């Protein structure tokens, strides 16, 4: 039984080393973010820069969503303080 456990441990270590070498899930193109910073996200660096409407639409949408999150947080705090 100990030999079986040792073999499982070696297999698991080998699999983890392989994943580390390959970069794991973050190596997949769909999982890699194009904008590396928060500023880059809100400045829409990850969209097609040749399409000005898409760039400005993304910027406006992302900024409006940030404002909405702040409003919801303020509302939630006020709501919870009343009770």
PDB file of N, CA, C and O in Angstrom:
ATOM      1  N   UNK A   1       0.807  -1.192   0.000  1.00  0.00           N
ATOM      2  CA  UNK A   1       0.000   0.000   0.000  1.00  0.00           C
ATOM      3  C   UNK A   1       0.863   1.275   0.000  1.00  0.00           C
ATOM      4  O   UNK A   1       0.551   2.201  -0.696  1.00  0.00           O
ATOM      5  N   UNK A   2       1.963   1.336   0.785  1.00  0.00           N
ATOM      6  CA  UNK A   2       2.807   2.534   0.754  1.00  0.00           C
ATOM      7  C   UNK A   2       3.414   2.785  -0.619  1.00  0.00           C
ATOM      8  O   UNK A   2       3.594   3.923  -1.009  1.00  0.00           O
ATOM      9  N   UNK A   3       3.753   1.706  -1.366  1.00  0.00           N
ATOM     10  CA  UNK A   3       4.305   1.888  -2.705  1.00  0.00           C
ATOM     11  C   UNK A   3       3.281   2.559  -3.617  1.00  0.00           C
ATOM     12  O   UNK A   3       3.638   3.392  -4.454  1.00  0.00           O
ATOM     13  N   UNK A   4       2.023   2.189  -3.466  1.00  0.00           N
ATOM     14  CA  UNK A   4       0.950   2.770  -4.273  1.00  0.00           C
ATOM     15  C   UNK A   4       0.807   4.262  -3.970  1.00  0.00           C
ATOM     16  O   UNK A   4       0.658   5.087  -4.869  1.00  0.00           O
ATOM     17  N   UNK A   5       0.895   4.633  -2.688  1.00  0.00           N
ATOM     18  CA  UNK A   5       0.804   6.043  -2.289  1.00  0.00           C
ATOM     19  C   UNK A   5       2.013   6.831  -2.794  1.00  0.00           C
ATOM     20  O   UNK A   5       1.875   7.976  -3.226  1.00  0.00           O
ATOM     21  N   UNK A   6       3.186   6.213  -2.737  1.00  0.00           N
ATOM     22  CA  UNK A   6       4.389   6.879  -3.237  1.00  0.00           C
ATOM     23  C   UNK A   6       4.282   7.135  -4.739  1.00  0.00           C
ATOM     24  O   UNK A   6       4.669   8.194  -5.227  1.00  0.00           O
ATOM     25  N   UNK A   7       3.744   6.142  -5.455  1.00  0.00           N
ATOM     26  CA  UNK A   7       3.577   6.303  -6.904  1.00  0.00           C
ATOM     27  C   UNK A   7       2.589   7.429  -7.200  1.00  0.00           C
ATOM     28  O   UNK A   7       2.811   8.239  -8.099  1.00  0.00           O
ATOM     29  N   UNK A   8       1.500   7.503  -6.429  1.00  0.00           N
ATOM     30  CA  UNK A   8       0.518   8.581  -6.617  1.00  0.00           C
ATOM     31  C   UNK A   8       1.153   9.939  -6.350  1.00  0.00           C
ATOM     32  O   UNK A   8       0.913  10.907  -7.070  1.00  0.00           O
ATOM     33  N   UNK A   9       1.966  10.026  -5.307  1.00  0.00           N
ATOM     34  CA  UNK A   9       2.627  11.286  -4.969  1.00  0.00           C
ATOM     35  C   UNK A   9       3.598  11.695  -6.066  1.00  0.00           C
ATOM     36  O   UNK A   9       3.667  12.876  -6.435  1.00  0.00           O
ATOM     37  N   UNK A  10       4.347  10.740  -6.607  1.00  0.00           N
ATOM     38  CA  UNK A  10       5.280  11.048  -7.696  1.00  0.00           C
ATOM     39  C   UNK A  10       4.531  11.503  -8.939  1.00  0.00           C
ATOM     40  O   UNK A  10       4.936  12.455  -9.610  1.00  0.00           O
ATOM     41  N   UNK A  11       3.418  10.831  -9.250  1.00  0.00           N
ATOM     42  CA  UNK A  11       2.609  11.225 -10.415  1.00  0.00           C
ATOM     43  C   UNK A  11       2.036  12.626 -10.242  1.00  0.00           C
ATOM     44  O   UNK A  11       2.044  13.438 -11.177  1.00  0.00           O
ATOM     45  N   UNK A  12       1.563  12.914  -9.037  1.00  0.00           N
ATOM     46  CA  UNK A  12       0.995  14.243  -8.783  1.00  0.00           C
ATOM     47  C   UNK A  12       2.066  15.312  -8.904  1.00  0.00           C
ATOM     48  O   UNK A  12       1.845  16.376  -9.486  1.00  0.00           O
ATOM     49  N   UNK A  13       3.254  15.040  -8.367  1.00  0.00           N
ATOM     50  CA  UNK A  13       4.345  16.010  -8.460  1.00  0.00           C
ATOM     51  C   UNK A  13       4.755  16.222  -9.907  1.00  0.00           C
ATOM     52  O   UNK A  13       4.995  17.352 -10.334  1.00  0.00           O
ATOM     53  N   UNK A  14       4.812  15.152 -10.677  1.00  0.00           N
ATOM     54  CA  UNK A  14       5.166  15.264 -12.092  1.00  0.00           C
ATOM     55  C   UNK A  14       4.134  16.106 -12.839  1.00  0.00           C
ATOM     56  O   UNK A  14       4.477  16.981 -13.640  1.00  0.00           O
ATOM     57  N   UNK A  15       2.847  15.882 -12.542  1.00  0.00           N
ATOM     58  CA  UNK A  15       1.791  16.659 -13.193  1.00  0.00           C
ATOM     59  C   UNK A  15       1.870  18.135 -12.812  1.00  0.00           C
ATOM     60  O   UNK A  15       1.694  19.020 -13.662  1.00  0.00           O
ATOM     61  N   UNK A  16       2.138  18.415 -11.541  1.00  0.00           N
ATOM     62  CA  UNK A  16       2.257  19.803 -11.104  1.00  0.00           C
ATOM     63  C   UNK A  16       3.460  20.491 -11.742  1.00  0.00           C
ATOM     64  O   UNK A  16       3.378  21.659 -12.143  1.00  0.00           O
ATOM     65  N   UNK A  17       4.569  19.771 -11.859  1.00  0.00           N
ATOM     66  CA  UNK A  17       5.747  20.345 -12.521  1.00  0.00           C
ATOM     67  C   UNK A  17       5.461  20.633 -13.991  1.00  0.00           C
ATOM     68  O   UNK A  17       5.868  21.671 -14.519  1.00  0.00           O
ATOM     69  N   UNK A  18       4.750  19.738 -14.649  1.00  0.00           N
ATOM     70  CA  UNK A  18       4.401  19.941 -16.061  1.00  0.00           C
ATOM     71  C   UNK A  18       3.505  21.163 -16.221  1.00  0.00           C
ATOM     72  O   UNK A  18       3.716  21.987 -17.109  1.00  0.00           O
ATOM     73  N   UNK A  19       2.530  21.306 -15.333  1.00  0.00           N
ATOM     74  CA  UNK A  19       1.648  22.474 -15.392  1.00  0.00           C
ATOM     75  C   UNK A  19       2.423  23.765 -15.147  1.00  0.00           C
ATOM     76  O   UNK A  19       2.172  24.784 -15.783  1.00  0.00           O
ATOM     77  N   UNK A  20       3.358  23.726 -14.214  1.00  0.00           N
ATOM     78  CA  UNK A  20       4.168  24.907 -13.921  1.00  0.00           C
ATOM     79  C   UNK A  20       4.998  25.297 -15.136  1.00  0.00           C
ATOM     80  O   UNK A  20       5.114  26.473 -15.471  1.00  0.00           O
ATOM     81  N   UNK A  21       5.567  24.310 -15.827  1.00  0.00           N
ATOM     82  CA  UNK A  21       6.381  24.589 -17.011  1.00  0.00           C
ATOM     83  C   UNK A  21       5.534  25.135 -18.153  1.00  0.00           C
ATOM     84  O   UNK A  21       5.966  26.027 -18.874  1.00  0.00           O
ATOM     85  N   UNK A  22       4.333  24.611 -18.315  1.00  0.00           N
ATOM     86  CA  UNK A  22       3.467  25.051 -19.411  1.00  0.00           C
ATOM     87  C   UNK A  22       2.779  26.375 -19.111  1.00  0.00           C
ATOM     88  O   UNK A  22       2.210  26.988 -19.988  1.00  0.00           O
ATOM     89  N   UNK A  23       2.797  26.803 -17.885  1.00  0.00           N
ATOM     90  CA  UNK A  23       2.155  28.050 -17.529  1.00  0.00           C
ATOM     91  C   UNK A  23       0.745  27.870 -17.013  1.00  0.00           C
ATOM     92  O   UNK A  23       0.065  28.840 -16.719  1.00  0.00           O
ATOM     93  N   UNK A  24       0.280  26.662 -16.925  1.00  0.00           N
ATOM     94  CA  UNK A  24      -1.056  26.402 -16.390  1.00  0.00           C
ATOM     95  C   UNK A  24      -2.140  27.027 -17.244  1.00  0.00           C
ATOM     96  O   UNK A  24      -1.997  27.199 -18.448  1.00  0.00           O
ATOM     97  N   UNK A  25      -3.232  27.378 -16.636  1.00  0.00           N
ATOM     98  CA  UNK A  25      -4.356  27.965 -17.353  1.00  0.00           C
ATOM     99  C   UNK A  25      -4.050  29.366 -17.845  1.00  0.00           C
ATOM    100  O   UNK A  25      -4.629  29.824 -18.819  1.00  0.00           O
ATOM    101  N   UNK A  26      -3.158  30.074 -17.158  1.00  0.00           N
ATOM    102  CA  UNK A  26      -2.867  31.443 -17.560  1.00  0.00           C
ATOM    103  C   UNK A  26      -2.117  31.510 -18.880  1.00  0.00           C
ATOM    104  O   UNK A  26      -1.990  32.574 -19.464  1.00  0.00           O
ATOM    105  N   UNK A  27      -1.636  30.381 -19.355  1.00  0.00           N
ATOM    106  CA  UNK A  27      -0.939  30.354 -20.627  1.00  0.00           C
ATOM    107  C   UNK A  27      -1.906  30.344 -21.805  1.00  0.00           C
ATOM    108  O   UNK A  27      -1.519  30.619 -22.924  1.00  0.00           O
ATOM    109  N   UNK A  28      -3.168  30.029 -21.553  1.00  0.00           N
ATOM    110  CA  UNK A  28      -4.156  29.996 -22.629  1.00  0.00           C
ATOM    111  C   UNK A  28      -4.453  31.418 -23.091  1.00  0.00           C
ATOM    112  O   UNK A  28      -4.592  32.317 -22.270  1.00  0.00           O
ATOM    113  N   UNK A  29      -4.555  31.642 -24.397  1.00  0.00           N
ATOM    114  CA  UNK A  29      -4.795  33.000 -24.893  1.00  0.00           C
ATOM    115  C   UNK A  29      -6.088  33.623 -24.364  1.00  0.00           C
ATOM    116  O   UNK A  29      -6.144  34.819 -24.145  1.00  0.00           O
ATOM    117  N   UNK A  30      -7.109  32.842 -24.147  1.00  0.00           N
ATOM    118  CA  UNK A  30      -8.375  33.392 -23.667  1.00  0.00           C
ATOM    119  C   UNK A  30      -8.284  33.854 -22.223  1.00  0.00           C
ATOM    120  O   UNK A  30      -9.045  34.695 -21.795  1.00  0.00           O
ATOM    121  N   UNK A  31      -7.349  33.295 -21.470  1.00  0.00           N
ATOM    122  CA  UNK A  31      -7.247  33.616 -20.054  1.00  0.00           C
ATOM    123  C   UNK A  31      -6.296  34.787 -19.798  1.00  0.00           C
ATOM    124  O   UNK A  31      -6.296  35.350 -18.728  1.00  0.00           O
ATOM    125  N   UNK A  32      -5.466  35.155 -20.776  1.00  0.00           N
ATOM    126  CA  UNK A  32      -4.507  36.225 -20.572  1.00  0.00           C
ATOM    127  C   UNK A  32      -5.191  37.568 -20.799  1.00  0.00           C
ATOM    128  O   UNK A  32      -5.745  37.817 -21.857  1.00  0.00           O
ATOM    129  N   UNK A  33      -5.152  38.429 -19.813  1.00  0.00           N
ATOM    130  CA  UNK A  33      -5.720  39.759 -20.040  1.00  0.00           C
ATOM    131  C   UNK A  33      -4.783  40.589 -20.910  1.00  0.00           C
ATOM    132  O   UNK A  33      -3.563  40.528 -20.765  1.00  0.00           O
ATOM    133  N   UNK A  34      -5.358  41.344 -21.840  1.00  0.00           N
ATOM    134  CA  UNK A  34      -4.530  42.182 -22.696  1.00  0.00           C
ATOM    135  C   UNK A  34      -4.117  43.450 -21.976  1.00  0.00           C
ATOM    136  O   UNK A  34      -3.045  43.969 -22.213  1.00  0.00           O
ATOM    137  N   UNK A  35      -4.999  43.972 -21.154  1.00  0.00           N
ATOM    138  CA  UNK A  35      -4.611  45.152 -20.384  1.00  0.00           C
ATOM    139  C   UNK A  35      -4.082  44.668 -19.042  1.00  0.00           C
ATOM    140  O   UNK A  35      -4.724  43.928 -18.326  1.00  0.00           O
ATOM    141  N   UNK A  36      -2.906  45.106 -18.704  1.00  0.00           N
ATOM    142  CA  UNK A  36      -2.215  44.598 -17.520  1.00  0.00           C
ATOM    143  C   UNK A  36      -2.524  45.397 -16.261  1.00  0.00           C
ATOM    144  O   UNK A  36      -2.220  44.977 -15.173  1.00  0.00           O
ATOM    145  N   UNK A  37      -3.112  46.585 -16.393  1.00  0.00           N
ATOM    146  CA  UNK A  37      -3.353  47.418 -15.237  1.00  0.00           C
ATOM    147  C   UNK A  37      -4.815  47.818 -15.169  1.00  0.00           C
ATOM    148  O   UNK A  37      -5.562  47.657 -16.135  1.00  0.00           O
ATOM    149  N   UNK A  38      -5.199  48.367 -14.054  1.00  0.00           N
ATOM    150  CA  UNK A  38      -6.566  48.861 -13.908  1.00  0.00           C
ATOM    151  C   UNK A  38      -6.782  50.035 -14.851  1.00  0.00           C
ATOM    152  O   UNK A  38      -7.826  50.143 -15.514  1.00  0.00           O
ATOM    153  N   UNK A  39      -5.788  50.910 -14.933  1.00  0.00           N
ATOM    154  CA  UNK A  39      -5.890  52.047 -15.856  1.00  0.00           C
ATOM    155  C   UNK A  39      -6.058  51.540 -17.288  1.00  0.00           C
ATOM    156  O   UNK A  39      -6.866  52.080 -18.053  1.00  0.00           O
ATOM    157  N   UNK A  40      -5.301  50.525 -17.644  1.00  0.00           N
ATOM    158  CA  UNK A  40      -5.407  49.962 -18.986  1.00  0.00           C
ATOM    159  C   UNK A  40      -6.787  49.396 -19.252  1.00  0.00           C
ATOM    160  O   UNK A  40      -7.303  49.490 -20.367  1.00  0.00           O
ATOM    161  N   UNK A  41      -7.400  48.819 -18.229  1.00  0.00           N
ATOM    162  CA  UNK A  41      -8.748  48.281 -18.379  1.00  0.00           C
ATOM    163  C   UNK A  41      -9.749  49.399 -18.646  1.00  0.00           C
ATOM    164  O   UNK A  41     -10.548  49.326 -19.570  1.00  0.00           O
ATOM    165  N   UNK A  42      -9.691  50.455 -17.843  1.00  0.00           N
ATOM    166  CA  UNK A  42     -10.648  51.539 -17.999  1.00  0.00           C
ATOM    167  C   UNK A  42     -10.358  52.418 -19.206  1.00  0.00           C
ATOM    168  O   UNK A  42     -11.240  53.122 -19.682  1.00  0.00           O
ATOM    169  N   UNK A  43      -9.136  52.374 -19.713  1.00  0.00           N
ATOM    170  CA  UNK A  43      -8.818  53.114 -20.937  1.00  0.00           C
ATOM    171  C   UNK A  43      -9.025  52.247 -22.180  1.00  0.00           C
ATOM    172  O   UNK A  43      -8.703  52.650 -23.287  1.00  0.00           O
ATOM    173  N   UNK A  44      -9.580  51.053 -21.994  1.00  0.00           N
ATOM    174  CA  UNK A  44      -9.950  50.136 -23.077  1.00  0.00           C
ATOM    175  C   UNK A  44      -8.759  49.773 -23.959  1.00  0.00           C
ATOM    176  O   UNK A  44      -8.849  49.771 -25.176  1.00  0.00           O
ATOM    177  N   UNK A  45      -7.643  49.433 -23.334  1.00  0.00           N
ATOM    178  CA  UNK A  45      -6.472  49.014 -24.097  1.00  0.00           C
ATOM    179  C   UNK A  45      -6.647  47.622 -24.702  1.00  0.00           C
ATOM    180  O   UNK A  45      -5.887  47.242 -25.574  1.00  0.00           O
ATOM    181  N   UNK A  46      -7.647  46.871 -24.246  1.00  0.00           N
ATOM    182  CA  UNK A  46      -7.822  45.503 -24.709  1.00  0.00           C
ATOM    183  C   UNK A  46      -8.785  45.380 -25.874  1.00  0.00           C
ATOM    184  O   UNK A  46      -9.068  44.270 -26.314  1.00  0.00           O
ATOM    185  N   UNK A  47      -9.298  46.486 -26.397  1.00  0.00           N
ATOM    186  CA  UNK A  47     -10.208  46.428 -27.542  1.00  0.00           C
ATOM    187  C   UNK A  47      -9.477  46.907 -28.791  1.00  0.00           C
ATOM    188  O   UNK A  47      -8.374  47.441 -28.729  1.00  0.00           O
ATOM    189  N   UNK A  48     -10.120  46.723 -29.930  1.00  0.00           N
ATOM    190  CA  UNK A  48      -9.545  47.101 -31.219  1.00  0.00           C
ATOM    191  C   UNK A  48      -9.364  48.618 -31.274  1.00  0.00           C
ATOM    192  O   UNK A  48     -10.334  49.372 -31.322  1.00  0.00           O
ATOM    193  N   UNK A  49      -8.118  49.071 -31.259  1.00  0.00           N
ATOM    194  CA  UNK A  49      -7.824  50.504 -31.206  1.00  0.00           C
ATOM    195  C   UNK A  49      -8.147  51.224 -32.511  1.00  0.00           C
ATOM    196  O   UNK A  49      -8.253  52.447 -32.536  1.00  0.00           O
ATOM    197  N   UNK A  50      -8.322  50.493 -33.587  1.00  0.00           N
ATOM    198  CA  UNK A  50      -8.650  51.144 -34.857  1.00  0.00           C
ATOM    199  C   UNK A  50     -10.130  51.517 -34.937  1.00  0.00           C
ATOM    200  O   UNK A  50     -10.519  52.314 -35.784  1.00  0.00           O
ATOM    201  N   UNK A  51     -10.958  50.972 -34.063  1.00  0.00           N
ATOM    202  CA  UNK A  51     -12.389  51.285 -34.036  1.00  0.00           C
ATOM    203  C   UNK A  51     -12.659  52.243 -32.884  1.00  0.00           C
ATOM    204  O   UNK A  51     -12.794  51.848 -31.734  1.00  0.00           O
ATOM    205  N   UNK A  52     -12.731  53.538 -33.202  1.00  0.00           N
ATOM    206  CA  UNK A  52     -12.882  54.563 -32.160  1.00  0.00           C
ATOM    207  C   UNK A  52     -14.183  54.417 -31.390  1.00  0.00           C
ATOM    208  O   UNK A  52     -14.231  54.668 -30.193  1.00  0.00           O
ATOM    209  N   UNK A  53     -15.239  54.005 -32.077  1.00  0.00           N
ATOM    210  CA  UNK A  53     -16.532  53.860 -31.397  1.00  0.00           C
ATOM    211  C   UNK A  53     -16.469  52.746 -30.359  1.00  0.00           C
ATOM    212  O   UNK A  53     -16.986  52.884 -29.244  1.00  0.00           O
ATOM    213  N   UNK A  54     -15.828  51.637 -30.704  1.00  0.00           N
ATOM    214  CA  UNK A  54     -15.689  50.545 -29.744  1.00  0.00           C
ATOM    215  C   UNK A  54     -14.830  50.969 -28.552  1.00  0.00           C
ATOM    216  O   UNK A  54     -15.142  50.658 -27.407  1.00  0.00           O
ATOM    217  N   UNK A  55     -13.764  51.711 -28.815  1.00  0.00           N
ATOM    218  CA  UNK A  55     -12.885  52.172 -27.731  1.00  0.00           C
ATOM    219  C   UNK A  55     -13.658  53.085 -26.791  1.00  0.00           C
ATOM    220  O   UNK A  55     -13.666  52.880 -25.571  1.00  0.00           O
ATOM    221  N   UNK A  56     -14.335  54.102 -27.336  1.00  0.00           N
ATOM    222  CA  UNK A  56     -15.055  55.038 -26.480  1.00  0.00           C
ATOM    223  C   UNK A  56     -16.262  54.393 -25.818  1.00  0.00           C
ATOM    224  O   UNK A  56     -16.596  54.689 -24.678  1.00  0.00           O
ATOM    225  N   UNK A  57     -16.935  53.484 -26.520  1.00  0.00           N
ATOM    226  CA  UNK A  57     -18.053  52.772 -25.908  1.00  0.00           C
ATOM    227  C   UNK A  57     -17.604  51.918 -24.740  1.00  0.00           C
ATOM    228  O   UNK A  57     -18.266  51.863 -23.697  1.00  0.00           O
ATOM    229  N   UNK A  58     -16.456  51.265 -24.897  1.00  0.00           N
ATOM    230  CA  UNK A  58     -15.914  50.450 -23.804  1.00  0.00           C
ATOM    231  C   UNK A  58     -15.514  51.324 -22.626  1.00  0.00           C
ATOM    232  O   UNK A  58     -15.790  50.994 -21.475  1.00  0.00           O
ATOM    233  N   UNK A  59     -14.871  52.438 -22.911  1.00  0.00           N
ATOM    234  CA  UNK A  59     -14.461  53.344 -21.830  1.00  0.00           C
ATOM    235  C   UNK A  59     -15.677  53.854 -21.062  1.00  0.00           C
ATOM    236  O   UNK A  59     -15.703  53.830 -19.829  1.00  0.00           O
ATOM    237  N   UNK A  60     -16.678  54.325 -21.790  1.00  0.00           N
ATOM    238  CA  UNK A  60     -17.875  54.869 -21.154  1.00  0.00           C
ATOM    239  C   UNK A  60     -18.582  53.792 -20.338  1.00  0.00           C
ATOM    240  O   UNK A  60     -18.974  54.015 -19.189  1.00  0.00           O
ATOM    241  N   UNK A  61     -18.749  52.610 -20.917  1.00  0.00           N
ATOM    242  CA  UNK A  61     -19.420  51.521 -20.211  1.00  0.00           C
ATOM    243  C   UNK A  61     -18.697  51.102 -18.955  1.00  0.00           C
ATOM    244  O   UNK A  61     -19.310  50.861 -17.908  1.00  0.00           O
ATOM    245  N   UNK A  62     -17.387  51.025 -19.017  1.00  0.00           N
ATOM    246  CA  UNK A  62     -16.612  50.599 -17.857  1.00  0.00           C
ATOM    247  C   UNK A  62     -16.614  51.658 -16.760  1.00  0.00           C
ATOM    248  O   UNK A  62     -16.699  51.329 -15.575  1.00  0.00           O
ATOM    249  N   UNK A  63     -16.553  52.913 -17.148  1.00  0.00           N
ATOM    250  CA  UNK A  63     -16.594  53.984 -16.146  1.00  0.00           C
ATOM    251  C   UNK A  63     -17.976  54.058 -15.514  1.00  0.00           C
ATOM    252  O   UNK A  63     -18.100  54.220 -14.296  1.00  0.00           O
ATOM    253  N   UNK A  64     -19.035  53.920 -16.318  1.00  0.00           N
ATOM    254  CA  UNK A  64     -20.390  53.929 -15.764  1.00  0.00           C
ATOM    255  C   UNK A  64     -20.610  52.742 -14.829  1.00  0.00           C
ATOM    256  O   UNK A  64     -21.281  52.878 -13.797  1.00  0.00           O
ATOM    257  N   UNK A  65     -20.045  51.597 -15.149  1.00  0.00           N
ATOM    258  CA  UNK A  65     -20.206  50.442 -14.256  1.00  0.00           C
ATOM    259  C   UNK A  65     -19.474  50.671 -12.939  1.00  0.00           C
ATOM    260  O   UNK A  65     -19.958  50.266 -11.883  1.00  0.00           O
ATOM    261  N   UNK A  66     -18.330  51.327 -12.984  1.00  0.00           N
ATOM    262  CA  UNK A  66     -17.602  51.648 -11.757  1.00  0.00           C
ATOM    263  C   UNK A  66     -18.408  52.617 -10.889  1.00  0.00           C
ATOM    264  O   UNK A  66     -18.521  52.432  -9.681  1.00  0.00           O
ATOM    265  N   UNK A  67     -19.006  53.614 -11.522  1.00  0.00           N
ATOM    266  CA  UNK A  67     -19.846  54.565 -10.786  1.00  0.00           C
ATOM    267  C   UNK A  67     -21.037  53.838 -10.169  1.00  0.00           C
ATOM    268  O   UNK A  67     -21.400  54.079  -9.013  1.00  0.00           O
ATOM    269  N   UNK A  68     -21.652  52.927 -10.939  1.00  0.00           N
ATOM    270  CA  UNK A  68     -22.794  52.169 -10.421  1.00  0.00           C
ATOM    271  C   UNK A  68     -22.398  51.316  -9.217  1.00  0.00           C
ATOM    272  O   UNK A  68     -23.165  51.213  -8.255  1.00  0.00           O
ATOM    273  N   UNK A  69     -21.225  50.726  -9.244  1.00  0.00           N
ATOM    274  CA  UNK A  69     -20.765  49.914  -8.113  1.00  0.00           C
ATOM    275  C   UNK A  69     -20.604  50.783  -6.875  1.00  0.00           C
ATOM    276  O   UNK A  69     -21.030  50.399  -5.780  1.00  0.00           O
ATOM    277  N   UNK A  70     -20.010  51.969  -7.026  1.00  0.00           N
ATOM    278  CA  UNK A  70     -19.865  52.868  -5.881  1.00  0.00           C
ATOM    279  C   UNK A  70     -21.221  53.293  -5.330  1.00  0.00           C
ATOM    280  O   UNK A  70     -21.416  53.339  -4.116  1.00  0.00           O
ATOM    281  N   UNK A  71     -22.165  53.596  -6.199  1.00  0.00           N
ATOM    282  CA  UNK A  71     -23.510  53.976  -5.751  1.00  0.00           C
ATOM    283  C   UNK A  71     -24.161  52.830  -4.985  1.00  0.00           C
ATOM    284  O   UNK A  71     -24.774  53.032  -3.934  1.00  0.00           O
ATOM    285  N   UNK A  72     -24.036  51.610  -5.497  1.00  0.00           N
ATOM    286  CA  UNK A  72     -24.616  50.457  -4.816  1.00  0.00           C
ATOM    287  C   UNK A  72     -23.963  50.199  -3.458  1.00  0.00           C
ATOM    288  O   UNK A  72     -24.637  49.832  -2.498  1.00  0.00           O
ATOM    289  N   UNK A  73     -22.657  50.387  -3.376  1.00  0.00           N
ATOM    290  CA  UNK A  73     -21.965  50.203  -2.093  1.00  0.00           C
ATOM    291  C   UNK A  73     -22.456  51.232  -1.087  1.00  0.00           C
ATOM    292  O   UNK A  73     -22.747  50.890   0.073  1.00  0.00           O
ATOM    293  N   UNK A  74     -22.563  52.498  -1.508  1.00  0.00           N
ATOM    294  CA  UNK A  74     -23.055  53.547  -0.609  1.00  0.00           C
ATOM    295  C   UNK A  74     -24.477  53.246  -0.167  1.00  0.00           C
ATOM    296  O   UNK A  74     -24.820  53.366   1.008  1.00  0.00           O
ATOM    297  N   UNK A  75     -25.324  52.831  -1.113  1.00  0.00           N
ATOM    298  CA  UNK A  75     -26.712  52.502  -0.776  1.00  0.00           C
ATOM    299  C   UNK A  75     -26.771  51.343   0.217  1.00  0.00           C
ATOM    300  O   UNK A  75     -27.522  51.383   1.186  1.00  0.00           O
ATOM    301  N   UNK A  76     -25.951  50.312  -0.001  1.00  0.00           N
ATOM    302  CA  UNK A  76     -25.950  49.155   0.885  1.00  0.00           C
ATOM    303  C   UNK A  76     -25.496  49.524   2.292  1.00  0.00           C
ATOM    304  O   UNK A  76     -26.101  49.092   3.278  1.00  0.00           O
ATOM    305  N   UNK A  77     -24.455  50.332   2.382  1.00  0.00           N
ATOM    306  CA  UNK A  77     -23.979  50.763   3.700  1.00  0.00           C
ATOM    307  C   UNK A  77     -25.057  51.557   4.420  1.00  0.00           C
ATOM    308  O   UNK A  77     -25.337  51.332   5.609  1.00  0.00           O
ATOM    309  N   UNK A  78     -25.703  52.480   3.714  1.00  0.00           N
ATOM    310  CA  UNK A  78     -26.785  53.265   4.326  1.00  0.00           C
ATOM    311  C   UNK A  78     -27.951  52.375   4.742  1.00  0.00           C
ATOM    312  O   UNK A  78     -28.533  52.557   5.808  1.00  0.00           O
ATOM    313  N   UNK A  79     -28.290  51.418   3.909  1.00  0.00           N
ATOM    314  CA  UNK A  79     -29.391  50.512   4.207  1.00  0.00           C
ATOM    315  C   UNK A  79     -29.092  49.671   5.452  1.00  0.00           C
ATOM    316  O   UNK A  79     -29.947  49.486   6.318  1.00  0.00           O
ATOM    317  N   UNK A  80     -27.875  49.169   5.553  1.00  0.00           N
ATOM    318  CA  UNK A  80     -27.505  48.324   6.687  1.00  0.00           C
ATOM    319  C   UNK A  80     -27.368  49.121   7.980  1.00  0.00           C
ATOM    320  O   UNK A  80     -27.579  48.571   9.064  1.00  0.00           O
ATOM    321  N   UNK A  81     -27.045  50.388   7.886  1.00  0.00           N
ATOM    322  CA  UNK A  81     -26.929  51.216   9.090  1.00  0.00           C
ATOM    323  C   UNK A  81     -28.292  51.554   9.687  1.00  0.00           C
ATOM    324  O   UNK A  81     -28.414  51.797  10.881  1.00  0.00           O
ATOM    325  N   UNK A  82     -29.315  51.567   8.857  1.00  0.00           N
ATOM    326  CA  UNK A  82     -30.660  51.866   9.346  1.00  0.00           C
ATOM    327  C   UNK A  82     -31.208  50.743  10.213  1.00  0.00           C
ATOM    328  O   UNK A  82     -32.028  50.961  11.088  1.00  0.00           O
ATOM    329  N   UNK A  83     -30.825  49.520   9.942  1.00  0.00           N
ATOM    330  CA  UNK A  83     -31.384  48.367  10.661  1.00  0.00           C
ATOM    331  C   UNK A  83     -30.635  48.037  11.891  1.00  0.00           C
ATOM    332  O   UNK A  83     -29.686  48.219  12.339  1.00  0.00           O
TER     333      UNK A  83
END
